[in-house]
JSON list of C-alpha atoms in Angstrom, two decimals:
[
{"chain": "Y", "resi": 1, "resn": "UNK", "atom": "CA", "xyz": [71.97, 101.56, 156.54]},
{"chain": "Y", "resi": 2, "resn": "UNK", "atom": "CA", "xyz": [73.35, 104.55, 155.07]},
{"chain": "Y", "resi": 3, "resn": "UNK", "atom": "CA", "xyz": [72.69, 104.36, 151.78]},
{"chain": "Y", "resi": 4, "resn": "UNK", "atom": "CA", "xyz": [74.28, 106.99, 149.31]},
{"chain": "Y", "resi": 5, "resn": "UNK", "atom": "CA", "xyz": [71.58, 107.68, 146.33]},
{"chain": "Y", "resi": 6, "resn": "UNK", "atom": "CA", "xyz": [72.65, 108.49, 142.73]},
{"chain": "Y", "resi": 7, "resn": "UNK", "atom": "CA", "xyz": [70.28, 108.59, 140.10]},
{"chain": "Y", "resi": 8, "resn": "UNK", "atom": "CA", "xyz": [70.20, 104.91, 138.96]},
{"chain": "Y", "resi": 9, "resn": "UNK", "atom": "CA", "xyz": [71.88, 103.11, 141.89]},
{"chain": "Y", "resi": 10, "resn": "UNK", "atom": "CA", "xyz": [71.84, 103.43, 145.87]},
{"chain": "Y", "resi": 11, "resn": "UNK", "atom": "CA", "xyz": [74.62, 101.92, 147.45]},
{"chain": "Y", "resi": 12, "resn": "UNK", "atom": "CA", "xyz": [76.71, 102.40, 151.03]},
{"chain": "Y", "resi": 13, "resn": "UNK", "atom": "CA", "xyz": [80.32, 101.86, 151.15]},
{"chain": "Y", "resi": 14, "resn": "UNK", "atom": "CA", "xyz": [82.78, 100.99, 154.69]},
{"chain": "Y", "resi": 15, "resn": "UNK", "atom": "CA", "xyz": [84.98, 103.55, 156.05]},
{"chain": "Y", "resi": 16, "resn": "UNK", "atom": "CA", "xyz": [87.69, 102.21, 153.75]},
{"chain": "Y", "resi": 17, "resn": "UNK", "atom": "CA", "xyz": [85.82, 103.10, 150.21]},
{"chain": "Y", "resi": 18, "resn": "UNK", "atom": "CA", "xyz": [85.51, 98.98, 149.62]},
{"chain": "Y", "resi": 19, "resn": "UNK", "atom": "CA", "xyz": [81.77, 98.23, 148.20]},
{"chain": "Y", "resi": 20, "resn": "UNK", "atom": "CA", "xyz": [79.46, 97.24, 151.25]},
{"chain": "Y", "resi": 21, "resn": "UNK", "atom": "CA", "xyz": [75.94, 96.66, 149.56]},
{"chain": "Y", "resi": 22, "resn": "UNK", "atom": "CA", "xyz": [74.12, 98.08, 146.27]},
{"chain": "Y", "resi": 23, "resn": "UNK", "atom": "CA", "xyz": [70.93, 98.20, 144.10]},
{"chain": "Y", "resi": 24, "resn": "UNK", "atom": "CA", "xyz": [71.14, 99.75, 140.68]},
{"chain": "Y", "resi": 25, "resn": "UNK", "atom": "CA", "xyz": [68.15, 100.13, 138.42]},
{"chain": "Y", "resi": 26, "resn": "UNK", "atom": "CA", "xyz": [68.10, 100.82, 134.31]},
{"chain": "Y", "resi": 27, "resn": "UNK", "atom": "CA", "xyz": [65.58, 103.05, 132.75]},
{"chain": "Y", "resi": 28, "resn": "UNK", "atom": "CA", "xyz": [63.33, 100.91, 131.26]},
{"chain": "Y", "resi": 29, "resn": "UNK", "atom": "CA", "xyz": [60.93, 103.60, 129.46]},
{"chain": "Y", "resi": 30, "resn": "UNK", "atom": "CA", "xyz": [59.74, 107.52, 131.35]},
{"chain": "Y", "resi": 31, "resn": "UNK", "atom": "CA", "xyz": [57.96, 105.64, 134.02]},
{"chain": "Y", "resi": 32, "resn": "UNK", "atom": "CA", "xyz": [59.66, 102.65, 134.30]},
{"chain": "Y", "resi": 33, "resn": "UNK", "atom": "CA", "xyz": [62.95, 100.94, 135.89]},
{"chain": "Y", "resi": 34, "resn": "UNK", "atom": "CA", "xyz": [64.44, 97.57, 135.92]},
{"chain": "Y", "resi": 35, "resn": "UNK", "atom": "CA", "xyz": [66.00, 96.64, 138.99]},
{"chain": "Y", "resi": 36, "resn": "UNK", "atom": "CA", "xyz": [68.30, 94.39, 137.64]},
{"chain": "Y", "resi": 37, "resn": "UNK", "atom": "CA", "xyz": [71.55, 93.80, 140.08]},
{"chain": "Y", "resi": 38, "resn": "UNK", "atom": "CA", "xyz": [71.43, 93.73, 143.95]},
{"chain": "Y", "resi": 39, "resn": "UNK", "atom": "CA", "xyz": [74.86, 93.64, 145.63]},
{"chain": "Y", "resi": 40, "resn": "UNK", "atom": "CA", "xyz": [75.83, 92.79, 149.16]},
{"chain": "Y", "resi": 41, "resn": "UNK", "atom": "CA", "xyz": [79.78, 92.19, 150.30]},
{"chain": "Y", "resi": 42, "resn": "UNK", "atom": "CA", "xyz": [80.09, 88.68, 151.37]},
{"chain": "Y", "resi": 43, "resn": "UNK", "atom": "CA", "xyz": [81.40, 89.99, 154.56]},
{"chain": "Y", "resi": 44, "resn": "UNK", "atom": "CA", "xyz": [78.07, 91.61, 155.30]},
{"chain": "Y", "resi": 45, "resn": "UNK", "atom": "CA", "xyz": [75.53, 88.90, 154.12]},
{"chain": "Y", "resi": 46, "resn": "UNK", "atom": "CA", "xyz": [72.85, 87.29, 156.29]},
{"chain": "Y", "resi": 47, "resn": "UNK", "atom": "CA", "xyz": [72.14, 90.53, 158.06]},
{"chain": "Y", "resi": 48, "resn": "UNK", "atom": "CA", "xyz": [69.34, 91.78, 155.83]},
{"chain": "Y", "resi": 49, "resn": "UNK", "atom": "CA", "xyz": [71.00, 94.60, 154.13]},
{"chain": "Y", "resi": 50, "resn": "UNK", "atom": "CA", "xyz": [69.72, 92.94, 150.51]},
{"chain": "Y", "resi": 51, "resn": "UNK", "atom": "CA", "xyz": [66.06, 93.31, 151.54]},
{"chain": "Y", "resi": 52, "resn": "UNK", "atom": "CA", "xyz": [66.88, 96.74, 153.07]},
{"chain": "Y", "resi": 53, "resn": "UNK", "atom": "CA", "xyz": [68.18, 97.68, 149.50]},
{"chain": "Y", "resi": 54, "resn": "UNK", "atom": "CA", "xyz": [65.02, 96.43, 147.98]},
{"chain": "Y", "resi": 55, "resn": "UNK", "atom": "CA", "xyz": [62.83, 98.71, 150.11]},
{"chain": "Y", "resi": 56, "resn": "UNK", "atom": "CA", "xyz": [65.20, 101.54, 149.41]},
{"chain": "Y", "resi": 57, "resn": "UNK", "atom": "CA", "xyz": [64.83, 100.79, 145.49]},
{"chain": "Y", "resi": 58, "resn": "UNK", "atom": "CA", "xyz": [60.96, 101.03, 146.19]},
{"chain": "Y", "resi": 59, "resn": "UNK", "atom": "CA", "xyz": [60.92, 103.48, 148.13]},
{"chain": "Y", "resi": 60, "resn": "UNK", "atom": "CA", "xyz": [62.88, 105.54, 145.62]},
{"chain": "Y", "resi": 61, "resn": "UNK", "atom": "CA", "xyz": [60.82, 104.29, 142.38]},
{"chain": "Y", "resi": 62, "resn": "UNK", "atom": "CA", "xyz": [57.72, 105.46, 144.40]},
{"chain": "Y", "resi": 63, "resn": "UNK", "atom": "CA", "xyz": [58.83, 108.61, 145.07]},
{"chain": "Y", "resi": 64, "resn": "UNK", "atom": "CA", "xyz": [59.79, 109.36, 142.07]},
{"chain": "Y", "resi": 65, "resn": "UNK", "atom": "CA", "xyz": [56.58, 108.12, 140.53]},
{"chain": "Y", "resi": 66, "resn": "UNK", "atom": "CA", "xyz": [57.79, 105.33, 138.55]},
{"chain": "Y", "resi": 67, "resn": "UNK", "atom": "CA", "xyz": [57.41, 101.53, 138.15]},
{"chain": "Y", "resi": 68, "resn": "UNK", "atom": "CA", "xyz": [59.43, 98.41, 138.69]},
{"chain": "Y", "resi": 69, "resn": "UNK", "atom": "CA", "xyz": [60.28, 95.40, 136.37]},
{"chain": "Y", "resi": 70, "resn": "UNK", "atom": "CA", "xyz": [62.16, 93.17, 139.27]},
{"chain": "Y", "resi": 71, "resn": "UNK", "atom": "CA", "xyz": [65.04, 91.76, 136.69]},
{"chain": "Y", "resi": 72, "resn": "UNK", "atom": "CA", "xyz": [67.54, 90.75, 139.28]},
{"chain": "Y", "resi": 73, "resn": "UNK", "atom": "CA", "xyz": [66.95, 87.06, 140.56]},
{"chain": "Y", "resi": 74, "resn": "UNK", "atom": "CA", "xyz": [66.99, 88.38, 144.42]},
{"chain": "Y", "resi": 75, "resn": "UNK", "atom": "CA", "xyz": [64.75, 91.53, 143.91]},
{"chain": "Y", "resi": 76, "resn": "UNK", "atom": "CA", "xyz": [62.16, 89.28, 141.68]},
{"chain": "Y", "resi": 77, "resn": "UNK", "atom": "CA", "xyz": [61.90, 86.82, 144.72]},
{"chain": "Y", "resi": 78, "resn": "UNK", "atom": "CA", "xyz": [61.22, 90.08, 147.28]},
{"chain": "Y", "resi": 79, "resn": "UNK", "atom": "CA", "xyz": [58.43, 91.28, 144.75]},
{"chain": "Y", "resi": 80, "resn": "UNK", "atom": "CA", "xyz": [56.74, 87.71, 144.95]},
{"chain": "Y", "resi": 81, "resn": "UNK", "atom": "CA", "xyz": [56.95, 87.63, 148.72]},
{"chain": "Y", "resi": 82, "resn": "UNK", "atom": "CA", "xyz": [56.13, 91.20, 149.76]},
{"chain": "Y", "resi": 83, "resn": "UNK", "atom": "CA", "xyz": [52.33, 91.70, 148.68]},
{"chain": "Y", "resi": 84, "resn": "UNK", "atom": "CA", "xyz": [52.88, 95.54, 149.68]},
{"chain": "Y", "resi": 85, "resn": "UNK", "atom": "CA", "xyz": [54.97, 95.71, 146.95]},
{"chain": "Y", "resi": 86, "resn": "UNK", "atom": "CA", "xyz": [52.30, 94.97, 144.43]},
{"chain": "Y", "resi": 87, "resn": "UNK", "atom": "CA", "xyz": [51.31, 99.36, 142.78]},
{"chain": "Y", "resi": 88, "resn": "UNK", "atom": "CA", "xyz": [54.92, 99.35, 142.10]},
{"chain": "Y", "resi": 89, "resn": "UNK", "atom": "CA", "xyz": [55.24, 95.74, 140.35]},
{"chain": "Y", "resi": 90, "resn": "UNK", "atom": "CA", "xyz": [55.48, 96.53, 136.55]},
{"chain": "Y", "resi": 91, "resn": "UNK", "atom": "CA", "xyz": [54.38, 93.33, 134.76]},
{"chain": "Y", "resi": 92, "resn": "UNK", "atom": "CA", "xyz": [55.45, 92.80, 130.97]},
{"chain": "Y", "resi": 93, "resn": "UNK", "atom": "CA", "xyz": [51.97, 91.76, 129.26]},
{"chain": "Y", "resi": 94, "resn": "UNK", "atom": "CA", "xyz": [52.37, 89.17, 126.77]}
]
């Protein structure tokens, strides 16, 4: 995947400009995002490319030092089945 990274969103579009796949994340506080919409063209699903935005997203929070409140149906069901995943997992106390 070749994932183009902006400051809030990573994303990878065909050789056409059409929308292949995308994460985007909204700054929850200084150290904190929510990941709250994964994209993948229809034409491209089954083949992964959601999970591979996931890792990206974590990747990129980690990096950068910050946490992640999984908001986005998809990217909550990753964090609950990918124990590696648990230092970045921001959890909302109540």
């Amino acid at each position: 995947m070749n994932l183009i990274e902006e400051d809030l969103r990573l994303y990878e579009k065909e050789a056409n400009g059409e929308l292949k796949a995308e994460v985007t994340f909204s700054p929850v506080s200084d150290s904190v995002w929510a990941l709250d919409h994964t994209y993948v063209n229809p034409a491209y699903r089954g083949q992964g490319l959601a999970q591979q935005l996931v890792e990206a997203a974590v990747a990129k929070a980690r990096r950068e030092g910050k946490q992640i409140i999984p908001s986005c149906s998809y990217a909550k069901a990753q964090f609950e089945r990918v124990p590696e995943y648990a230092d970045i997992w921001y959890h909302i106390s109540k």
